[in-house]
């Protein structure tokens, strides 16, 4: 809400006006005084939207009362202080009352600004509002748009991805792909950034849900579709452990870390005999994947970022021997990690009971 690159918190309330809490960049909301809307009515829903395409998120508030009208507040800095100014009359909301159970905001007509559809429990013509300038020009101002297409280890809708918009290398705005906030709906997966009267080249820095950062140029007046190019990164902290178990059984357990999300089904471990020991190590080459017989596989997110991979494979206990192993992770057939040679696995004498 103040374009400092940290997600702020906007709350609607049954007993108090809508309030904006500013994030200090560390996840705490104590660096600025909360910004409270001058509105006595309780709210059912609040949504952030850059209604005038000036590059700053404004605030739409839906009242709980059926006798109060919906409100639009412009987010502006006046005399060095940030304020939310009621512009409901400009938006055409001042004479619109009645119950609203949900809303959807999207660029329905493809002109670059967010239109609004209100979900109402009764038939009414007062449901759809198309954004336009006071003069009737369309669009309101210059803009760029981003549609993310995720793949590999990221969720297909790219929910949770953040996009930072830059104009001539200066940071302008940050938005996220919203999986649902407010009541009765979620935001469009197309992110629109208003440019107002600012000139210069524009590009987007995308941080995918798995942590990978990708930079792409944008074209003004267009929604650019950006495909996920997440690289899994080089596996680290590789470990291969051979464990002899009772009853003549044993298992291999391989663990490794990747800095970014991968497609779990593409994890692979290749075990090979050490040179000069083919007669002692008759296993040859074995390729293990999560779908290998009796294999157990898991990928978990690590605190602070990154992912931990585990692949366990049971086998019959064998005589003392040594093997090499190679590890691979990938997000798709194109974006793979380089295979890493790790330490040798030394098999101990079998245990049997």
Short mmCIF file of C-alpha atoms in Angstrom, two decimals:
data_model
loop_
_atom_site.label_atom_id
_atom_site.label_comp_id
_atom_site.label_asym_id
_atom_site.label_seq_id
_atom_site.Cartn_x
_atom_site.Cartn_y
_atom_site.Cartn_z
CA UNK A 1 0.00 0.00 0.00
CA UNK A 2 3.02 2.35 0.26
CA UNK A 3 5.19 0.84 -2.53
CA UNK A 4 8.13 -0.10 -0.31
CA UNK A 5 8.16 -3.70 -1.59
CA UNK A 6 6.73 -5.32 1.56
CA UNK A 7 3.19 -6.72 1.77
CA UNK A 8 1.00 -4.64 4.05
CA UNK A 9 -2.16 -5.78 5.81
CA UNK A 10 -5.62 -4.36 5.10
CA UNK A 11 -8.42 -5.30 7.50
CA UNK A 12 -12.15 -4.80 7.41
CA UNK A 13 -14.03 -5.00 10.70
CA UNK A 14 -17.54 -5.26 12.12
CA UNK A 15 -16.92 -2.67 14.82
CA UNK A 16 -14.20 -0.37 13.46
CA UNK A 17 -13.31 1.31 10.19
CA UNK A 18 -11.05 -0.43 7.63
CA UNK A 19 -7.40 -0.12 8.62
CA UNK A 20 -4.07 -0.45 6.80
CA UNK A 21 -1.13 -1.82 8.82
CA UNK A 22 2.26 -1.13 7.21
CA UNK A 23 4.90 -3.88 7.06
CA UNK A 24 8.39 -2.81 8.12
CA UNK A 25 9.98 -5.34 5.74
CA UNK A 26 10.68 -7.94 8.44
CA UNK A 27 7.12 -9.15 8.80
CA UNK A 28 6.27 -6.78 11.66
CA UNK A 29 3.74 -3.96 11.39
CA UNK A 30 5.22 -1.34 13.67
CA UNK A 31 7.19 1.05 11.46
CA UNK A 32 4.28 3.39 10.73
CA UNK A 33 1.05 4.34 12.43
CA UNK A 34 -1.91 2.34 11.08
CA UNK A 35 -3.91 4.20 8.46
CA UNK A 36 -7.62 4.20 9.33
CA UNK A 37 -10.31 5.02 6.84
CA UNK A 38 -12.74 7.77 7.79
CA UNK A 39 -15.77 5.52 7.71
CA UNK A 40 -18.16 4.79 10.55
CA UNK A 41 -19.87 1.84 8.87
CA UNK A 42 -18.76 -1.75 9.46
CA UNK A 43 -17.40 -3.59 6.44
CA UNK A 44 -18.04 -7.01 4.90
CA UNK A 45 -15.03 -6.91 2.59
CA UNK A 46 -12.01 -4.79 1.64
CA UNK A 47 -9.92 -5.09 -1.52
CA UNK A 48 -6.83 -3.30 -2.79
CA UNK A 49 -6.99 -2.15 -6.42
CA UNK A 50 -5.20 0.56 -8.41
CA UNK A 51 -8.44 2.11 -9.66
CA UNK A 52 -6.83 5.15 -11.32
CA UNK A 53 -3.65 3.41 -12.63
CA UNK A 54 -1.34 5.86 -10.90
CA UNK A 55 0.90 3.05 -9.60
CA UNK A 56 -0.50 3.06 -6.04
CA UNK A 57 -3.05 0.58 -4.67
CA UNK A 58 -6.36 2.14 -3.65
CA UNK A 59 -8.99 0.61 -1.36
CA UNK A 60 -12.49 -0.68 -2.07
CA UNK A 61 -14.72 -1.21 0.99
CA UNK A 62 -18.04 -3.08 1.04
CA UNK A 63 -20.39 -2.12 3.91
CA UNK A 64 -22.18 -4.67 6.06
CA UNK A 65 -25.26 -2.50 6.23
CA UNK A 66 -27.72 -2.76 3.33
CA UNK A 67 -28.49 0.94 3.72
CA UNK A 68 -24.94 2.19 3.21
CA UNK A 69 -23.18 2.49 -0.15
CA UNK A 70 -19.92 0.85 -1.17
CA UNK A 71 -16.84 3.02 -0.89
CA UNK A 72 -13.71 3.66 -2.97
CA UNK A 73 -10.74 5.40 -1.34
CA UNK A 74 -7.87 6.84 -3.34
CA UNK A 75 -4.45 6.18 -1.80
CA UNK A 76 -2.47 9.44 -1.97
CA UNK A 77 0.31 11.33 -0.24
CA UNK A 78 -0.73 14.84 0.76
CA UNK A 79 1.75 17.15 2.46
CA UNK A 80 4.06 14.23 3.20
CA UNK A 81 1.30 12.19 4.88
CA UNK A 82 -0.45 9.20 3.33
CA UNK A 83 -4.24 9.38 3.24
CA UNK A 84 -7.19 7.41 1.90
CA UNK A 85 -9.59 9.87 0.30
CA UNK A 86 -13.23 8.90 -0.25
CA UNK A 87 -13.93 9.05 -3.98
CA UNK A 88 -17.16 7.06 -3.95
CA UNK A 89 -19.03 9.81 -5.78
CA UNK A 90 -16.41 9.86 -8.55
CA UNK A 91 -16.62 6.09 -8.96
CA UNK A 92 -20.41 6.14 -9.18
CA UNK A 93 -20.95 4.33 -5.89
CA UNK A 94 -22.53 7.13 -3.84
CA UNK A 95 -26.11 6.28 -4.87
CA UNK A 96 -25.65 2.51 -4.83
CA UNK A 97 -26.89 0.65 -1.76
CA UNK A 98 -27.98 -2.90 -1.00
CA UNK A 99 -26.50 -6.15 0.20
CA UNK A 100 -23.33 -7.51 -1.42
CA UNK A 101 -22.09 -11.03 -0.65
CA UNK A 102 -18.94 -11.05 -2.76
CA UNK A 103 -17.09 -9.33 -5.56
CA UNK A 104 -14.72 -10.06 -8.41
CA UNK A 105 -12.24 -7.56 -9.82
CA UNK A 106 -10.70 -8.15 -13.23
CA UNK A 107 -10.01 -6.44 -16.52
CA UNK A 108 -13.18 -7.84 -18.11
CA UNK A 109 -12.90 -5.84 -21.34
CA UNK A 110 -9.12 -6.03 -21.77
CA UNK A 111 -8.37 -2.31 -21.64
CA UNK A 112 -5.90 -2.51 -18.76
CA UNK A 113 -7.93 -1.29 -15.78
CA UNK A 114 -9.83 -3.29 -13.16
CA UNK A 115 -13.57 -3.56 -13.64
CA UNK A 116 -15.77 -4.79 -10.80
CA UNK A 117 -18.59 -7.31 -10.57
CA UNK A 118 -20.62 -7.36 -7.35
CA UNK A 119 -22.29 -10.56 -6.20
CA UNK A 120 -25.79 -9.74 -4.94
CA UNK A 121 -28.50 -12.00 -3.48
CA UNK A 122 -31.29 -10.35 -5.48
CA UNK A 123 -31.69 -9.52 -9.15
CA UNK A 124 -30.39 -6.02 -9.78
CA UNK A 125 -28.85 -4.07 -12.59
CA UNK A 126 -26.42 -2.60 -10.07
CA UNK A 127 -23.78 -5.32 -10.31
CA UNK A 128 -21.16 -4.44 -12.94
CA UNK A 129 -18.92 -1.36 -13.09
CA UNK A 130 -16.53 -0.76 -15.98
CA UNK A 131 -13.57 1.47 -15.15
CA UNK A 132 -12.99 4.51 -17.34
CA UNK A 133 -11.63 8.03 -17.00
CA UNK A 134 -13.83 10.99 -16.15
CA UNK A 135 -13.39 12.25 -19.71
CA UNK A 136 -14.50 8.90 -21.06
CA UNK A 137 -11.12 8.01 -22.55
CA UNK A 138 -10.18 4.38 -22.40
CA UNK A 139 -7.86 3.30 -20.81
CA UNK A 140 -7.52 5.61 -17.82
CA UNK A 141 -3.70 5.77 -17.96
CA UNK A 142 -0.66 3.85 -19.15
CA UNK A 143 -0.23 0.34 -17.74
CA UNK A 144 1.47 -3.05 -18.00
CA UNK A 145 0.06 -6.47 -17.18
CA UNK A 146 1.47 -9.87 -16.21
CA UNK A 147 -0.09 -13.32 -16.43
CA UNK A 148 2.02 -16.07 -14.84
CA UNK A 149 2.02 -19.65 -16.11
CA UNK A 150 3.64 -21.89 -13.51
CA UNK A 151 5.05 -25.36 -13.98
CA UNK A 152 7.39 -27.93 -12.49
CA UNK A 153 7.46 -27.79 -8.71
CA UNK A 154 5.22 -24.69 -8.45
CA UNK A 155 1.43 -24.84 -8.20
CA UNK A 156 -0.18 -24.51 -11.61
CA UNK A 157 -1.95 -21.23 -10.80
CA UNK A 158 1.24 -19.59 -9.48
CA UNK A 159 -0.65 -18.65 -6.29
CA UNK A 160 1.75 -16.97 -3.90
CA UNK A 161 4.08 -15.70 -6.60
CA UNK A 162 5.12 -12.07 -6.17
CA UNK A 163 5.81 -9.62 -8.97
CA UNK A 164 7.88 -6.47 -8.54
CA UNK A 165 7.38 -3.89 -11.27
CA UNK A 166 10.29 -1.59 -12.18
CA UNK A 167 10.29 1.51 -14.38
CA UNK A 168 13.73 2.49 -15.74
CA UNK A 169 15.38 0.41 -12.97
CA UNK A 170 13.43 2.21 -10.21
CA UNK A 171 11.12 0.06 -8.07
CA UNK A 172 7.49 0.99 -8.51
CA UNK A 173 5.11 -1.61 -7.08
CA UNK A 174 4.83 -5.17 -5.74
CA UNK A 175 1.80 -7.45 -6.12
CA UNK A 176 1.05 -11.13 -5.50
CA UNK A 177 -1.07 -13.74 -7.24
CA UNK A 178 -3.89 -14.01 -4.71
CA UNK A 179 -5.39 -17.38 -3.85
CA UNK A 180 -8.34 -15.75 -2.12
CA UNK A 181 -8.75 -12.91 0.35
CA UNK A 182 -11.74 -10.95 1.52
CA UNK A 183 -15.20 -12.47 1.37
CA UNK A 184 -16.84 -14.25 -1.53
CA UNK A 185 -14.14 -14.22 -4.21
CA UNK A 186 -10.51 -13.87 -5.14
CA UNK A 187 -8.41 -11.53 -7.23
CA UNK A 188 -7.79 -12.00 -10.94
CA UNK A 189 -4.58 -13.88 -11.79
CA UNK A 190 -3.63 -11.08 -14.19
CA UNK A 191 -1.64 -8.45 -12.29
CA UNK A 192 -2.02 -4.89 -13.59
CA UNK A 193 0.43 -2.12 -12.69
CA UNK A 194 -0.58 1.44 -13.48
CA UNK A 195 2.20 3.69 -14.77
CA UNK A 196 0.41 7.02 -14.58
CA UNK A 197 2.53 9.56 -16.45
CA UNK A 198 5.85 7.79 -15.78
CA UNK A 199 8.07 7.14 -18.79
CA UNK A 200 10.82 4.62 -19.39
CA UNK A 201 11.22 0.91 -19.98
CA UNK A 202 9.33 -1.47 -17.70
CA UNK A 203 10.26 -4.92 -16.47
CA UNK A 204 8.99 -7.41 -13.92
CA UNK A 205 10.93 -9.37 -11.32
CA UNK A 206 8.97 -12.53 -10.53
CA UNK A 207 9.58 -14.56 -7.39
CA UNK A 208 7.87 -17.92 -7.93
CA UNK A 209 6.33 -19.76 -4.95
CA UNK A 210 9.35 -22.09 -4.81
CA UNK A 211 11.73 -19.14 -4.39
CA UNK A 212 13.26 -18.83 -7.88
CA UNK A 213 13.59 -15.24 -9.16
CA UNK A 214 13.08 -14.46 -12.86
CA UNK A 215 13.27 -11.11 -14.66
CA UNK A 216 11.30 -10.29 -17.83
CA UNK A 217 10.79 -7.11 -19.92
CA UNK A 218 7.23 -5.80 -20.30
CA UNK A 219 5.41 -3.94 -23.06
CA UNK A 220 3.15 -1.03 -22.19
CA UNK A 221 -0.53 -1.53 -22.88
CA UNK A 222 -0.22 -5.33 -23.02
CA UNK A 223 -0.72 -8.30 -20.72
CA UNK A 224 2.47 -10.35 -21.03
CA UNK A 225 2.25 -14.10 -20.40
CA UNK A 226 5.36 -15.23 -18.53
CA UNK A 227 6.19 -18.92 -18.29
CA UNK A 228 7.87 -20.42 -15.25
CA UNK A 229 11.60 -20.86 -15.91
CA UNK A 230 12.48 -22.13 -12.44
CA UNK A 231 15.86 -23.84 -12.30
CA UNK A 232 16.13 -26.37 -9.47
CA UNK A 233 19.65 -25.25 -8.63
CA UNK A 234 22.64 -27.47 -7.88
CA UNK A 235 21.91 -30.15 -5.26
CA UNK A 236 23.79 -29.62 -2.03
CA UNK A 237 24.30 -31.48 1.25
CA UNK A 238 24.15 -34.80 -0.62
CA UNK A 239 24.28 -37.90 1.50
CA UNK A 240 24.09 -41.60 0.67
CA UNK A 241 23.79 -44.07 3.50
CA UNK A 242 23.69 -47.86 3.30
CA UNK A 243 22.09 -49.45 6.35
CA UNK A 244 22.19 -53.17 7.10
CA UNK A 245 19.02 -54.38 8.80
CA UNK A 246 18.07 -57.60 10.61
CA UNK A 247 16.81 -60.64 8.70
CA UNK A 248 19.27 -60.16 5.86
CA UNK A 249 17.71 -56.90 4.69
CA UNK A 250 19.24 -53.50 3.98
CA UNK A 251 18.37 -50.13 2.47
CA UNK A 252 19.91 -47.20 0.70
CA UNK A 253 18.87 -43.73 1.91
CA UNK A 254 19.79 -40.70 -0.19
CA UNK A 255 19.19 -37.12 0.95
CA UNK A 256 19.95 -33.81 -0.74
CA UNK A 257 18.82 -30.18 -0.80
CA UNK A 258 17.83 -27.89 -3.68
CA UNK A 259 17.48 -24.12 -3.35
CA UNK A 260 14.24 -24.04 -5.41
CA UNK A 261 11.19 -26.20 -5.87
CA UNK A 262 11.39 -29.16 -8.26
CA UNK A 263 8.92 -31.63 -9.72
CA UNK A 264 9.16 -34.53 -7.23
CA UNK A 265 8.52 -37.23 -9.83
CA UNK A 266 11.69 -36.17 -11.71
CA UNK A 267 14.05 -36.80 -8.79
CA UNK A 268 16.60 -39.46 -9.73
CA UNK A 269 19.55 -41.28 -8.11
CA UNK A 270 21.94 -43.39 -10.20
CA UNK A 271 24.09 -45.95 -8.32
CA UNK A 272 27.13 -47.41 -10.08
CA UNK A 273 29.85 -49.92 -9.15
CA UNK A 274 33.22 -48.46 -8.38
CA UNK A 275 35.83 -49.11 -11.08
CA UNK A 276 38.08 -52.17 -10.59
CA UNK A 277 35.50 -53.91 -8.41
CA UNK A 278 32.99 -55.43 -10.85
CA UNK A 279 33.41 -58.94 -9.49
CA UNK A 280 32.91 -57.80 -5.91
CA UNK A 281 30.06 -55.39 -6.71
CA UNK A 282 27.74 -57.23 -9.08
CA UNK A 283 24.92 -54.71 -8.85
CA UNK A 284 26.11 -52.80 -11.92
CA UNK A 285 24.13 -49.59 -12.53
CA UNK A 286 20.78 -48.96 -10.86
CA UNK A 287 18.59 -45.91 -11.56
CA UNK A 288 16.20 -45.06 -8.74
CA UNK A 289 13.18 -42.76 -9.07
CA UNK A 290 10.15 -42.15 -6.82
CA UNK A 291 8.27 -44.77 -8.89
CA UNK A 292 10.89 -47.50 -8.44
CA UNK A 293 9.63 -50.69 -6.79
CA UNK A 294 9.36 -50.32 -3.00
CA UNK A 295 11.06 -46.88 -3.08
CA UNK A 296 9.99 -44.27 -0.53
CA UNK A 297 10.30 -40.63 -1.52
CA UNK A 298 9.58 -37.25 0.07
CA UNK A 299 10.26 -33.58 -0.66
CA UNK A 300 9.70 -31.05 2.13
CA UNK A 301 10.15 -27.28 2.35
CA UNK A 302 12.94 -26.09 4.65
CA UNK A 303 12.61 -23.26 7.12
CA UNK A 304 14.28 -20.22 5.62
CA UNK A 305 13.96 -21.46 2.03
CA UNK A 306 14.94 -24.43 -0.07
CA UNK A 307 13.74 -28.03 -0.24
CA UNK A 308 14.91 -31.30 1.31
CA UNK A 309 14.71 -34.51 -0.76
CA UNK A 310 14.78 -38.08 0.59
CA UNK A 311 14.76 -41.30 -1.45
CA UNK A 312 14.96 -44.68 0.32
CA UNK A 313 15.30 -48.02 -1.48
CA UNK A 314 15.23 -51.44 0.26
CA UNK A 315 17.31 -54.38 -0.99
CA UNK A 316 18.86 -57.61 0.19
CA UNK A 317 21.90 -57.22 2.36
CA UNK A 318 25.17 -57.60 0.40
CA UNK A 319 28.82 -58.31 1.06
CA UNK A 320 31.19 -55.41 1.88
CA UNK A 321 31.56 -53.21 -1.19
CA UNK A 322 31.69 -49.59 -2.36
CA UNK A 323 29.55 -47.72 -4.89
CA UNK A 324 29.31 -44.22 -6.34
CA UNK A 325 26.05 -42.36 -6.72
CA UNK A 326 24.75 -39.44 -8.78
CA UNK A 327 21.79 -37.19 -7.90
CA UNK A 328 19.50 -35.23 -10.21
CA UNK A 329 16.49 -32.93 -9.70
CA UNK A 330 14.46 -31.07 -12.33
CA UNK A 331 11.40 -28.91 -12.85
CA UNK A 332 10.76 -30.20 -16.38
CA UNK A 333 12.63 -31.75 -19.30
CA UNK A 334 14.40 -28.45 -19.99
CA UNK A 335 15.23 -27.13 -16.53
CA UNK A 336 17.40 -29.72 -14.78
CA UNK A 337 20.09 -29.61 -12.15
CA UNK A 338 23.54 -30.80 -13.10
CA UNK A 339 24.18 -34.27 -11.72
CA UNK A 340 26.43 -34.22 -8.70
CA UNK A 341 28.94 -36.93 -7.84
CA UNK A 342 28.92 -37.44 -4.11
CA UNK A 343 30.93 -39.49 -1.64
CA UNK A 344 31.19 -43.24 -2.00
CA UNK A 345 28.84 -45.59 -0.20
CA UNK A 346 30.65 -48.31 1.72
CA UNK A 347 28.59 -51.40 2.44
CA UNK A 348 29.30 -53.05 5.78
CA UNK A 349 29.04 -56.74 6.57
CA UNK A 350 25.42 -57.89 6.59
CA UNK A 351 23.51 -58.47 9.76
CA UNK A 352 21.23 -61.47 9.96
CA UNK A 353 19.19 -63.09 12.69
#
